[in-house]
PDB file of C-alpha atoms in Angstrom:
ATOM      1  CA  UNK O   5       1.196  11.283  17.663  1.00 97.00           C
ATOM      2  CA  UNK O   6       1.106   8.631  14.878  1.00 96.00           C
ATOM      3  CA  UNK O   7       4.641   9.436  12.304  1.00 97.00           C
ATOM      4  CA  UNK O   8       4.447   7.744   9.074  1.00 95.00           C
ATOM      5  CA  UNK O   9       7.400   6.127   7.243  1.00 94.00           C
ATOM      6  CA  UNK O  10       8.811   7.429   4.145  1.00 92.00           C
ATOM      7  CA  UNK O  11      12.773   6.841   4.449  1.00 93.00           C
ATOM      8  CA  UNK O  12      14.977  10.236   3.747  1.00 95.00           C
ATOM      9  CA  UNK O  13      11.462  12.336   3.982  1.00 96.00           C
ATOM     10  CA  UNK O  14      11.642  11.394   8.024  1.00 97.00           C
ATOM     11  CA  UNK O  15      13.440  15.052   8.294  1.00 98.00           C
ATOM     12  CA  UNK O  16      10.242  15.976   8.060  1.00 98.00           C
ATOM     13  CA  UNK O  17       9.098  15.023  11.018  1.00 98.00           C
ATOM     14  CA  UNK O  18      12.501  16.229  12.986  1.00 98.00           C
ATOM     15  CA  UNK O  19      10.711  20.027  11.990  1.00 98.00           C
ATOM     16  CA  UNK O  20       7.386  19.303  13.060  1.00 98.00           C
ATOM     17  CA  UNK O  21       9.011  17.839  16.395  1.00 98.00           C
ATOM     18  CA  UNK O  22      10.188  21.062  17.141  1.00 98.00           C
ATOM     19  CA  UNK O  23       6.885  23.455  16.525  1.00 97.00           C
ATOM     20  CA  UNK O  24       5.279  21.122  19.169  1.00 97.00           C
ATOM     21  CA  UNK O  25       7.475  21.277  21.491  1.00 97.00           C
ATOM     22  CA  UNK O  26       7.863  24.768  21.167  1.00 96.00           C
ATOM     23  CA  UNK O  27       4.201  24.863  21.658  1.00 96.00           C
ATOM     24  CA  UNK O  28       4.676  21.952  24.799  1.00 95.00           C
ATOM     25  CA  UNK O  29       2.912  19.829  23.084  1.00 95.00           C
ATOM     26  CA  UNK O  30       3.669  16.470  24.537  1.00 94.00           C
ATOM     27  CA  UNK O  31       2.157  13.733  23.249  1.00 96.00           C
ATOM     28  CA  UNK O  32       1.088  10.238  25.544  1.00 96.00           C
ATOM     29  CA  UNK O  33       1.965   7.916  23.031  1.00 97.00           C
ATOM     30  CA  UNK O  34       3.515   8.053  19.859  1.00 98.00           C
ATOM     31  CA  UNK O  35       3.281   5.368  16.910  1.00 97.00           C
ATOM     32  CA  UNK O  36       5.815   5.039  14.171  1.00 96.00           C
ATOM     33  CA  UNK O  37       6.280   3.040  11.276  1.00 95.00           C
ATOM     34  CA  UNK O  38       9.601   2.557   9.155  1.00 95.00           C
ATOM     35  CA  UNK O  39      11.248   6.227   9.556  1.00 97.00           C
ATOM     36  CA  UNK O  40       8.119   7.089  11.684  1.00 97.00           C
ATOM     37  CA  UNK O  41       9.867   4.357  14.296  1.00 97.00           C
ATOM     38  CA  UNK O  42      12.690   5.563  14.164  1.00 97.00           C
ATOM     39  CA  UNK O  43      12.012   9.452  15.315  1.00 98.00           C
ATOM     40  CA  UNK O  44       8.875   8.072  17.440  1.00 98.00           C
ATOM     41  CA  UNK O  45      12.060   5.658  19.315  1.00 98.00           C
ATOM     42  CA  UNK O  46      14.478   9.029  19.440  1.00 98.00           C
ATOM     43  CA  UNK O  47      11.838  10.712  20.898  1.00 98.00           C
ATOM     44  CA  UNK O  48      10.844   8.696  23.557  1.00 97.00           C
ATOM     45  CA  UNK O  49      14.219   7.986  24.622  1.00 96.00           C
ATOM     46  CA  UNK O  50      14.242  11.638  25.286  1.00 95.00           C
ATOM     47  CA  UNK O  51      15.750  13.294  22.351  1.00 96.00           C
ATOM     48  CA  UNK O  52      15.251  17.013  22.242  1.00 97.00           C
ATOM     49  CA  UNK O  53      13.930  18.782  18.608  1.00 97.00           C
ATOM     50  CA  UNK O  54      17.688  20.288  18.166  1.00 97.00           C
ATOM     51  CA  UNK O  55      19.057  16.770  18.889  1.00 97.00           C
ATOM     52  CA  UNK O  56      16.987  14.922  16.534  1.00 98.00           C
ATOM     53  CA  UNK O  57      17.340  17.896  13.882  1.00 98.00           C
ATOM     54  CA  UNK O  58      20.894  17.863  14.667  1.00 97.00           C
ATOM     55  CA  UNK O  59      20.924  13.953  13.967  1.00 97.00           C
ATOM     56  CA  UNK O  60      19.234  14.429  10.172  1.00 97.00           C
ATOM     57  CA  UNK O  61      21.631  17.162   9.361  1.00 97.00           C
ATOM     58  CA  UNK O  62      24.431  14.675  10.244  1.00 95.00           C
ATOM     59  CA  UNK O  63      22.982  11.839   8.258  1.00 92.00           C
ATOM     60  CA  UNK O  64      24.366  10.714   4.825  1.00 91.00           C
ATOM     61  CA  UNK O  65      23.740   7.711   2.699  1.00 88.00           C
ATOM     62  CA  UNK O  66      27.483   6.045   3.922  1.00 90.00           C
ATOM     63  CA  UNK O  67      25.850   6.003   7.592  1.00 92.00           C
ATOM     64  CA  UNK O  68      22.411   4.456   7.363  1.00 93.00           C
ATOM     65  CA  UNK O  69      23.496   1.911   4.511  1.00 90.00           C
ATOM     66  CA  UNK O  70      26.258   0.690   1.725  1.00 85.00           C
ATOM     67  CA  UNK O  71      25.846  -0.600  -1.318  1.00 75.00           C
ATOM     68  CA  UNK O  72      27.019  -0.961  -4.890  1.00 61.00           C
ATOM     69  CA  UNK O  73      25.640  -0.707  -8.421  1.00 58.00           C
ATOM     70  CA  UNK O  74      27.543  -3.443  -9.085  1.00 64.00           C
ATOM     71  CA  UNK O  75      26.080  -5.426  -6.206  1.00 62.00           C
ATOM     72  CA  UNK O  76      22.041  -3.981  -7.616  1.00 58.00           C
ATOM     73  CA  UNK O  77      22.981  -4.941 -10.792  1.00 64.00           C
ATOM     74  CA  UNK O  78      24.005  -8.481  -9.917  1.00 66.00           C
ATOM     75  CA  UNK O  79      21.343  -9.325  -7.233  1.00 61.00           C
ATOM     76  CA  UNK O  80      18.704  -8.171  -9.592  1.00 63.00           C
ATOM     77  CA  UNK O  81      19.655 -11.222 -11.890  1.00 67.00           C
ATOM     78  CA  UNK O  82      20.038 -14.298  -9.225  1.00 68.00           C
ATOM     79  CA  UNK O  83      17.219 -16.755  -8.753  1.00 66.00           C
ATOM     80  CA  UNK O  84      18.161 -16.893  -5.043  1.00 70.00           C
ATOM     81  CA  UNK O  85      16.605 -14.314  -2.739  1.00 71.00           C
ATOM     82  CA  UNK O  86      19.508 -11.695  -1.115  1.00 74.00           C
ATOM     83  CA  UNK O  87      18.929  -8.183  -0.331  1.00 78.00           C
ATOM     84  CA  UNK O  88      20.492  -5.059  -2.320  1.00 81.00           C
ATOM     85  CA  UNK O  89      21.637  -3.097   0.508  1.00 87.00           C
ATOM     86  CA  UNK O  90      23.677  -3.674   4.241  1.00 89.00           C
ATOM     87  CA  UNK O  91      22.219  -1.655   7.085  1.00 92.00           C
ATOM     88  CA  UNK O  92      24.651  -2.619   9.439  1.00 94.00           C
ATOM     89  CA  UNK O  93      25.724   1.335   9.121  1.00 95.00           C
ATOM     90  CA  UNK O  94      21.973   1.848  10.779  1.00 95.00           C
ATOM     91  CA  UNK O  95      22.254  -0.722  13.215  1.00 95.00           C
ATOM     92  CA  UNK O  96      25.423   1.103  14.395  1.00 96.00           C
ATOM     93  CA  UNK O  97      23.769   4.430  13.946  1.00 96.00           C
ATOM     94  CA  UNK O  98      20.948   3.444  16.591  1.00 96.00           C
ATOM     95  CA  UNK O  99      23.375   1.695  19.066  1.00 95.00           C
ATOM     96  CA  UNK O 100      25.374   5.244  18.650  1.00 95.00           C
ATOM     97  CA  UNK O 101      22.493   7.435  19.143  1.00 95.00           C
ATOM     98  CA  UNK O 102      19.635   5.833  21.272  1.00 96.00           C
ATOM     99  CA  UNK O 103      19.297   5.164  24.353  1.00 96.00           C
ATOM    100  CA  UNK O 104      17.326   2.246  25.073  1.00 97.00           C
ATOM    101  CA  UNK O 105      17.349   2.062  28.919  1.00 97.00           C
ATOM    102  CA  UNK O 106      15.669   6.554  28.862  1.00 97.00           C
ATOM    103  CA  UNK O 107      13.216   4.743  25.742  1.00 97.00           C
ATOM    104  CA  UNK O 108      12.170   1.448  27.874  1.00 97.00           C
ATOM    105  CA  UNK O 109      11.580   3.553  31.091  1.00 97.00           C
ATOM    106  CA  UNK O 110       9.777   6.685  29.337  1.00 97.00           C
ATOM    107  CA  UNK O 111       6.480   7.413  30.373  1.00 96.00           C
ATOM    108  CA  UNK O 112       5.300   7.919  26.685  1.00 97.00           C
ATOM    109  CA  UNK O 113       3.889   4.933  25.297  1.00 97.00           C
ATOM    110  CA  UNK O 114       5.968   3.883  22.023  1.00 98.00           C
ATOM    111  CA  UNK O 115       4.317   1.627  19.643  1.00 97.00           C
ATOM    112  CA  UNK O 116       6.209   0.817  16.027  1.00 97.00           C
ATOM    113  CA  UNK O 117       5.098  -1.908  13.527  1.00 95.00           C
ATOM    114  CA  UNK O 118       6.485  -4.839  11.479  1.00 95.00           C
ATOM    115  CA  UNK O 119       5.891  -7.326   9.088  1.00 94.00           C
ATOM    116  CA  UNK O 120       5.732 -10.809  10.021  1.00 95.00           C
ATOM    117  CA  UNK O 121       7.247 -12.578   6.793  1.00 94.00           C
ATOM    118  CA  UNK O 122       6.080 -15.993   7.753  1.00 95.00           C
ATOM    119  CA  UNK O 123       2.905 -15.746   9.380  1.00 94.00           C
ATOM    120  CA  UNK O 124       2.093 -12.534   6.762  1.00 91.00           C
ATOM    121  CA  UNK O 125       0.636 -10.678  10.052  1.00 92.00           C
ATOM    122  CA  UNK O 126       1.208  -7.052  11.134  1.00 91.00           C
ATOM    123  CA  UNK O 127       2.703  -6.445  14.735  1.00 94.00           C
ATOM    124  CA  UNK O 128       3.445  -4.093  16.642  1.00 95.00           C
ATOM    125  CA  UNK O 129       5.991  -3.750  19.368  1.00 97.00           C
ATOM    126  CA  UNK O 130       6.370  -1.425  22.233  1.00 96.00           C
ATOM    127  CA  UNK O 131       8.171  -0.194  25.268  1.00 96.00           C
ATOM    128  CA  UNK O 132       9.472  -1.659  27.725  1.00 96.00           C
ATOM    129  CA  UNK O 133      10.432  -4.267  25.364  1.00 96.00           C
ATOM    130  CA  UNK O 134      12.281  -1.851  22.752  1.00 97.00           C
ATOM    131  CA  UNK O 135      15.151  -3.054  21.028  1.00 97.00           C
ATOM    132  CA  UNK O 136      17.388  -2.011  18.116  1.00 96.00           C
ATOM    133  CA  UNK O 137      16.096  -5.230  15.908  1.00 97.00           C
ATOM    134  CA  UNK O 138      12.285  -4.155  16.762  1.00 98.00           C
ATOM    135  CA  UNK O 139      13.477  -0.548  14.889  1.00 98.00           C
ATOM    136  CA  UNK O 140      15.918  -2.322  12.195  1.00 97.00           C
ATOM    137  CA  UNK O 141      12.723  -4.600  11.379  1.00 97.00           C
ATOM    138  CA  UNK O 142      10.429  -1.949  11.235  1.00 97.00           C
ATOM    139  CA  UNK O 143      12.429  -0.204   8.834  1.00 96.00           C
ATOM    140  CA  UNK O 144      13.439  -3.140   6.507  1.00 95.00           C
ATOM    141  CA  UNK O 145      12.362  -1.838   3.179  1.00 91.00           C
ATOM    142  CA  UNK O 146      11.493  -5.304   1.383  1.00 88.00           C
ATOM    143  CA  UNK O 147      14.180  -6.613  -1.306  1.00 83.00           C
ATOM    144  CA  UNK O 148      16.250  -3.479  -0.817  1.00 86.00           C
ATOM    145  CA  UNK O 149      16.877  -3.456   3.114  1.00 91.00           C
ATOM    146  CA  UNK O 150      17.537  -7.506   4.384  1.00 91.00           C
ATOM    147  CA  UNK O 151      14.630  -8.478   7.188  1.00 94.00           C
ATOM    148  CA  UNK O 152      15.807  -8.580  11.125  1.00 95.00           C
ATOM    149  CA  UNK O 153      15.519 -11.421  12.981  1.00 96.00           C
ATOM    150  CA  UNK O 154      13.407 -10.691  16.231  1.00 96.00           C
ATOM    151  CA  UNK O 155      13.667 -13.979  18.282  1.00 95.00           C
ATOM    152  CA  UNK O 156      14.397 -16.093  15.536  1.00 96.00           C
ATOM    153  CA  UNK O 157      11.325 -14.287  13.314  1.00 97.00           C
ATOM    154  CA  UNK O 158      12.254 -12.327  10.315  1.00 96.00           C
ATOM    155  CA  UNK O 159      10.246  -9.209   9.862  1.00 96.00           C
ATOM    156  CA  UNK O 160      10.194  -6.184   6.685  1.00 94.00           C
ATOM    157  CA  UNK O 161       8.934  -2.845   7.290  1.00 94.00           C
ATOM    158  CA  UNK O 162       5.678  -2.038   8.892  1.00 91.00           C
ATOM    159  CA  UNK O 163       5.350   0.312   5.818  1.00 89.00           C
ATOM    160  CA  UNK O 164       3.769  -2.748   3.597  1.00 88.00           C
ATOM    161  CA  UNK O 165       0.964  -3.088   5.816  1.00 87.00           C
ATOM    162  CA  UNK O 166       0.465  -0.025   7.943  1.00 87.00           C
ATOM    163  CA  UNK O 167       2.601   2.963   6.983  1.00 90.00           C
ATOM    164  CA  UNK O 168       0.509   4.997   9.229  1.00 91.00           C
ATOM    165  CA  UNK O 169      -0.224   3.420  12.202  1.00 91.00           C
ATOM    166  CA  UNK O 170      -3.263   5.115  13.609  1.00 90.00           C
ATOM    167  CA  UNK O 171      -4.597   1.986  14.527  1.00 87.00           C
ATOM    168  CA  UNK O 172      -2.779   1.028  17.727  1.00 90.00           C
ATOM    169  CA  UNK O 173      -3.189   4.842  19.175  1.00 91.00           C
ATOM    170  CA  UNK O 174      -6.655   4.301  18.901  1.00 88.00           C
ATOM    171  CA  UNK O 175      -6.752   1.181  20.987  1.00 87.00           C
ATOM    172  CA  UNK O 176      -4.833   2.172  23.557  1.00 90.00           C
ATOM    173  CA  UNK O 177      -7.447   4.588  23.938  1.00 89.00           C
ATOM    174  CA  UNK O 178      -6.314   8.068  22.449  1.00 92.00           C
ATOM    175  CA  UNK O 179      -9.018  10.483  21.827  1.00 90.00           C
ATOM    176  CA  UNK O 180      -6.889  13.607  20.241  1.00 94.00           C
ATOM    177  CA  UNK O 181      -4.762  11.977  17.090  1.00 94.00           C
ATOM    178  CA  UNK O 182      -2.119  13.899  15.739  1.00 96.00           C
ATOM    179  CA  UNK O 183      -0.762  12.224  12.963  1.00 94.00           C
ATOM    180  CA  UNK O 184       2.327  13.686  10.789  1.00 96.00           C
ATOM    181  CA  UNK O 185       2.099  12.217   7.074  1.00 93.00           C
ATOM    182  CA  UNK O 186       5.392  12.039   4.481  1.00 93.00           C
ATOM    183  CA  UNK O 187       3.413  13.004   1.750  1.00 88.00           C
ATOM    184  CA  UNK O 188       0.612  15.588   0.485  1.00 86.00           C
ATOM    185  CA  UNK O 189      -1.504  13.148  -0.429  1.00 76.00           C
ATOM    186  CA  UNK O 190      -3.629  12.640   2.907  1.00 63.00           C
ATOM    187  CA  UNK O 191      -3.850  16.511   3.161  1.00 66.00           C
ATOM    188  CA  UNK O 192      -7.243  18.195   3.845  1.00 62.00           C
ATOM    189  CA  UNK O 193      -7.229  19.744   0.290  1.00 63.00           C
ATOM    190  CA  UNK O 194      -7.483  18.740  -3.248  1.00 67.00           C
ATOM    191  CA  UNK O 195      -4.878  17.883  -5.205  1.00 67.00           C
ATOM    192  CA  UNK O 196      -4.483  18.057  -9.061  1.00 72.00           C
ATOM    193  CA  UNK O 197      -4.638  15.049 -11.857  1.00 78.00           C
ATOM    194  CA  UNK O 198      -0.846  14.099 -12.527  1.00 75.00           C
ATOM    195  CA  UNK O 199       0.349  15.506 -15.472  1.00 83.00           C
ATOM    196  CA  UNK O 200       3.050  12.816 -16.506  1.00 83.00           C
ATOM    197  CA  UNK O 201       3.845   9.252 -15.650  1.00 77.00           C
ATOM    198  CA  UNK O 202       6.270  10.075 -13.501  1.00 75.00           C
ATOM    199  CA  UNK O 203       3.652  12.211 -11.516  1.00 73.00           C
ATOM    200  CA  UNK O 204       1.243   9.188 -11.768  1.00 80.00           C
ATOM    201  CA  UNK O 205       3.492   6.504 -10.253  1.00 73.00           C
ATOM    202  CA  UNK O 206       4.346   8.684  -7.488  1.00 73.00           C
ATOM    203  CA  UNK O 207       0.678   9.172  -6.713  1.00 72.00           C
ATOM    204  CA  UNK O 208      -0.220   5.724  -6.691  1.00 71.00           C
ATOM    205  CA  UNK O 209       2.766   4.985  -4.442  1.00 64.00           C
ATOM    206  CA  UNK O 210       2.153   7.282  -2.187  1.00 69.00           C
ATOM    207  CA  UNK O 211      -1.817   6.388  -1.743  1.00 67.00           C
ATOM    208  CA  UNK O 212      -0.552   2.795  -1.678  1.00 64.00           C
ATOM    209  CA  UNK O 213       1.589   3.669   1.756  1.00 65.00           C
ATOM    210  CA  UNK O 214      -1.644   6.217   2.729  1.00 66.00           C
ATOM    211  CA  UNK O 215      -3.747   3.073   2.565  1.00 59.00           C
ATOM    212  CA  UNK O 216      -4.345   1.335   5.838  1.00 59.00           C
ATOM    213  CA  UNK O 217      -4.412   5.173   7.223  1.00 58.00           C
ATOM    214  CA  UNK O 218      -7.751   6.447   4.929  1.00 54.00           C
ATOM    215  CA  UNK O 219      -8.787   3.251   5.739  1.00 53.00           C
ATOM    216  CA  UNK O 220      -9.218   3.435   9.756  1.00 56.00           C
ATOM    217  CA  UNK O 221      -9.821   7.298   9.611  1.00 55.00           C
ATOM    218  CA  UNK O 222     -13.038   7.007   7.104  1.00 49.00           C
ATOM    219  CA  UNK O 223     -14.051   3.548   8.823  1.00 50.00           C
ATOM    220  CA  UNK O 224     -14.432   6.222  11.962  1.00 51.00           C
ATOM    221  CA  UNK O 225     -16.414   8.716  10.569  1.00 55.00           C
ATOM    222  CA  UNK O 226     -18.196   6.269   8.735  1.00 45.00           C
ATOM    223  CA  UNK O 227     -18.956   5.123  12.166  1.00 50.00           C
ATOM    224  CA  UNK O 228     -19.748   8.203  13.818  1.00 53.00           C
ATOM    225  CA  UNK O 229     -23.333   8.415  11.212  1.00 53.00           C
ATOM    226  CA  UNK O 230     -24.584   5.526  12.161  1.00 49.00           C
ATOM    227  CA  UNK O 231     -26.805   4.619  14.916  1.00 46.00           C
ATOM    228  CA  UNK O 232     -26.796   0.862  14.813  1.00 51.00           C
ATOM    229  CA  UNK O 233     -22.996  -1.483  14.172  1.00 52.00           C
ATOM    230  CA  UNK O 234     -23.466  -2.718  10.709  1.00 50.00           C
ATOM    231  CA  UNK O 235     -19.867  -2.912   9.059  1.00 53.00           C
ATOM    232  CA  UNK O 236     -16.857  -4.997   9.663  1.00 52.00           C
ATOM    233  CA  UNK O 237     -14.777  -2.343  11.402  1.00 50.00           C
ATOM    234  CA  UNK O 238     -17.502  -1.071  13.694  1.00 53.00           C
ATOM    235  CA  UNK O 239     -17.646  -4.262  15.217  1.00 52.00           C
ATOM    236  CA  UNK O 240     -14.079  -4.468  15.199  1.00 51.00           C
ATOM    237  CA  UNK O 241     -13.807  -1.109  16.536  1.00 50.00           C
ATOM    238  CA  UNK O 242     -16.210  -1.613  19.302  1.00 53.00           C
ATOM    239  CA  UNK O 243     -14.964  -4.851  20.163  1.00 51.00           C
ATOM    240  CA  UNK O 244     -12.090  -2.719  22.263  1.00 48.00           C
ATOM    241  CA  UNK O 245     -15.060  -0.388  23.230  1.00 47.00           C
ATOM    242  CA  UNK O 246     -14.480   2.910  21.414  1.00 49.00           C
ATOM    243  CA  UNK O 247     -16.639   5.916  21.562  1.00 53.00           C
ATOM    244  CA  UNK O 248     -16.541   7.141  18.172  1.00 57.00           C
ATOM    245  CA  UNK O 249     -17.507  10.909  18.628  1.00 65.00           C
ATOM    246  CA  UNK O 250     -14.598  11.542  20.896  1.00 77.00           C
ATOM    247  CA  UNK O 251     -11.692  10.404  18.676  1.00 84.00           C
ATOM    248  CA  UNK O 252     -10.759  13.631  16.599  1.00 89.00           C
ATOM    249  CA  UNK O 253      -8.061  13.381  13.924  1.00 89.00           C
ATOM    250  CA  UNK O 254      -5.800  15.980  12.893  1.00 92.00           C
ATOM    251  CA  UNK O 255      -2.891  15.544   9.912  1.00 92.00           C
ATOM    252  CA  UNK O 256      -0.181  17.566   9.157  1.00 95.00           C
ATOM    253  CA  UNK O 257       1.679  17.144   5.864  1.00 94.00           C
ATOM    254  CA  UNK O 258       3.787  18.370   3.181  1.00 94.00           C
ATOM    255  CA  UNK O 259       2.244  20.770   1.078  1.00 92.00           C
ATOM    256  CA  UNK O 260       4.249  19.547  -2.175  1.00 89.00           C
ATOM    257  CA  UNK O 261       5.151  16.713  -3.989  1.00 87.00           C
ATOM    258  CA  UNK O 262       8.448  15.565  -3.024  1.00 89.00           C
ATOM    259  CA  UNK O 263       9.663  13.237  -5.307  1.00 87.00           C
ATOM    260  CA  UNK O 264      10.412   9.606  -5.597  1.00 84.00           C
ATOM    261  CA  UNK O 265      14.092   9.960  -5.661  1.00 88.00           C
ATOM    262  CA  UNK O 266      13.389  11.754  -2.016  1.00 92.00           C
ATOM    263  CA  UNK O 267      12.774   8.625  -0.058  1.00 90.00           C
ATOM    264  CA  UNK O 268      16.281   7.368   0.172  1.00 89.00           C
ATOM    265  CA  UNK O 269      18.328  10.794  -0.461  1.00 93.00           C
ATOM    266  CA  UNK O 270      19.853  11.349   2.749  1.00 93.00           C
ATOM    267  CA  UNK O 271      21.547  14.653   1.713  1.00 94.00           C
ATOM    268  CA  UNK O 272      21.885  17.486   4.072  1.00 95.00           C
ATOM    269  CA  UNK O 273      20.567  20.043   1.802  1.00 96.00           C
ATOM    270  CA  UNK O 274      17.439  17.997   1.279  1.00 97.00           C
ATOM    271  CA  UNK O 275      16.920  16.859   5.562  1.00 97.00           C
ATOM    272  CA  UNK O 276      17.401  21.489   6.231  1.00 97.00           C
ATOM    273  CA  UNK O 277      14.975  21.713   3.341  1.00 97.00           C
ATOM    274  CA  UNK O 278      12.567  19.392   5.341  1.00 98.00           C
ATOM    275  CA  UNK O 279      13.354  20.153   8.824  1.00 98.00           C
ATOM    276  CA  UNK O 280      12.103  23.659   7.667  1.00 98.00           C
ATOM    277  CA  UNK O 281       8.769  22.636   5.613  1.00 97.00           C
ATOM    278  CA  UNK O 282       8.151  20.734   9.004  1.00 98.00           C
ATOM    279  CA  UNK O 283       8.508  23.093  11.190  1.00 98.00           C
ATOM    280  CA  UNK O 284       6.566  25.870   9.092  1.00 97.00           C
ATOM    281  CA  UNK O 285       3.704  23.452   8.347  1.00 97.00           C
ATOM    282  CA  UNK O 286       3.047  22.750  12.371  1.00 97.00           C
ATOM    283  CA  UNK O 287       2.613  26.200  12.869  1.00 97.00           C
ATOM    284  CA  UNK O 288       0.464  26.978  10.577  1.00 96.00           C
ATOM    285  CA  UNK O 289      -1.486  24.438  11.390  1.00 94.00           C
ATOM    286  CA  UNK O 290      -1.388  25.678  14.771  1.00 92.00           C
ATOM    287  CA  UNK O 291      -2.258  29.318  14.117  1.00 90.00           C
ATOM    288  CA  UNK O 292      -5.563  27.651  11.883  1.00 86.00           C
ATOM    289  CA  UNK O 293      -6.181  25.776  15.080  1.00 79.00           C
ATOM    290  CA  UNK O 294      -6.357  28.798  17.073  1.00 71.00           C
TER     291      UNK O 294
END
């Protein structure tokens, strides 16, 4: 199960959570970016779909960060480099909520990414090495979120290079990809031209954080026609020896537009709202499955 990031819209996921496990759909491994870490961390430390539900109904804006317009309005204007918001509410949030020792000894895999800033390199971490500044990094939003320091190494969210992270599922071998997308755009259907600038910018945002995603998932099919390696990524791809034909990728997503203002809005009426598009969304796609 690969969970994209997309801040606030991570309720999402919470509903999808619990139409597969109402189905017993366990996944292996499960690879999460930004928000996507976060869940794909609850999860394998053995949360249960009412507990994480129960944990994005509970959310607000005072517990996952704090800051000021004042502060915004100020930081926007120095020449030094300081970030807009605190997340030590998050960091408390995690120590509250996960449990590190049930995530470290799970027998699902859990892979999330980050941002190296200095060596401008995408990696990923994974249990049985999970900590809360592997998650705080992974979710660092750049400029509004500071980096966290992992050994000395500061790292932004995984989001700016992979906010889908199908690539690591694929190495580790994974031949039945179930990936759970923050956005319509990635859906299997065709979407209309945006009718405003405000529907434009959120389209381009959103296929900016679909990016490295399309990316790997057409490189595969591309890869699947041909008889002979003659691109970049087949060589790549075969270079950790992967039979094309038996990776199958399946994506479930919103069926809307959600807004830009939804990434960070952390309101309960927006997390039931999601929890429920989730969960409706995974069975349907279920029932079309079947």
């Amino acid at each position: 199960m690969v969970l994209s990031g997309g801040g606030a819209r991570g309720a999402y996921q919470a509903g999808v959570f619990r139409a597969l496990e109402e189905r017993k759909w366990k996944p292996d491994i499960i690879c999460g970016t930004s928000v996507g870490a976060i869940n794909a961390c609850a999860i394998g430390s053995g949360m249960k779909s009412q507990e994480l539900i129960n944990l994005w109904l509970d959310l607000n804006q005072g517990k996952v960060m704090r800051y000021s317009l004042n502060r915004i309005f100020t930081e926007l204007f120095r020449k030094s480099y300081a970030p807009l918001a605190d997340t030590t509410p998050l960091r408390k949030l995690l120590e509250q909520k996960l449990d590190f020792t049930k995530l470290n000894h799970s027998e699902i895999r859990v892979i999330i990414s980050a941002v190296n800033i200095l060596s401008a390199e995408l990696e990923f971490f994974r249990n049985p090495d999970l900590k809360k500044e592997h998650i705080l990094a992974s979710s660092a939003i750049p400029l509004f979120f500071p980096w966290s320091l992992v050994n000395g190494t500061p790292y932004w969210d995984g989001g700016v290079m992979a906010n889908t992270p199908i690539l690591p599922a694929i190495t580790e071998g994974a031949e039945e990809i179930l990936v759970i997308l923050l956005s319509p755009v990635g859906r299997d259907t065709r979407m209309l031209l945006p009718k405003n600038k405000t529907e434009a910018l959120e389209r381009l945002y959103e296929l900016y954080l679909l990016g490295s995603y399309k990316n790997i998932e057409q490189g595969i099919e591309f890869q699947k026609e041909l008889s002979q390696p003659k691109s970049a990524i087949e060589y790549f791809l075969r270079s950790f020896q992967i039979k094309f034909e038996n990776i199958k990728i399946k994506t479930i997503a919103p069926r809307e537009f959600l807004g830009l203002g939804s990434f960070l809005n952390f309101k309960k009426e927006q997390a039931r709202d999601l929890i429920a598009r989730g969960y409706q969304d995974a069975s349907d796609f279920f029932v079309q499955e079947h």
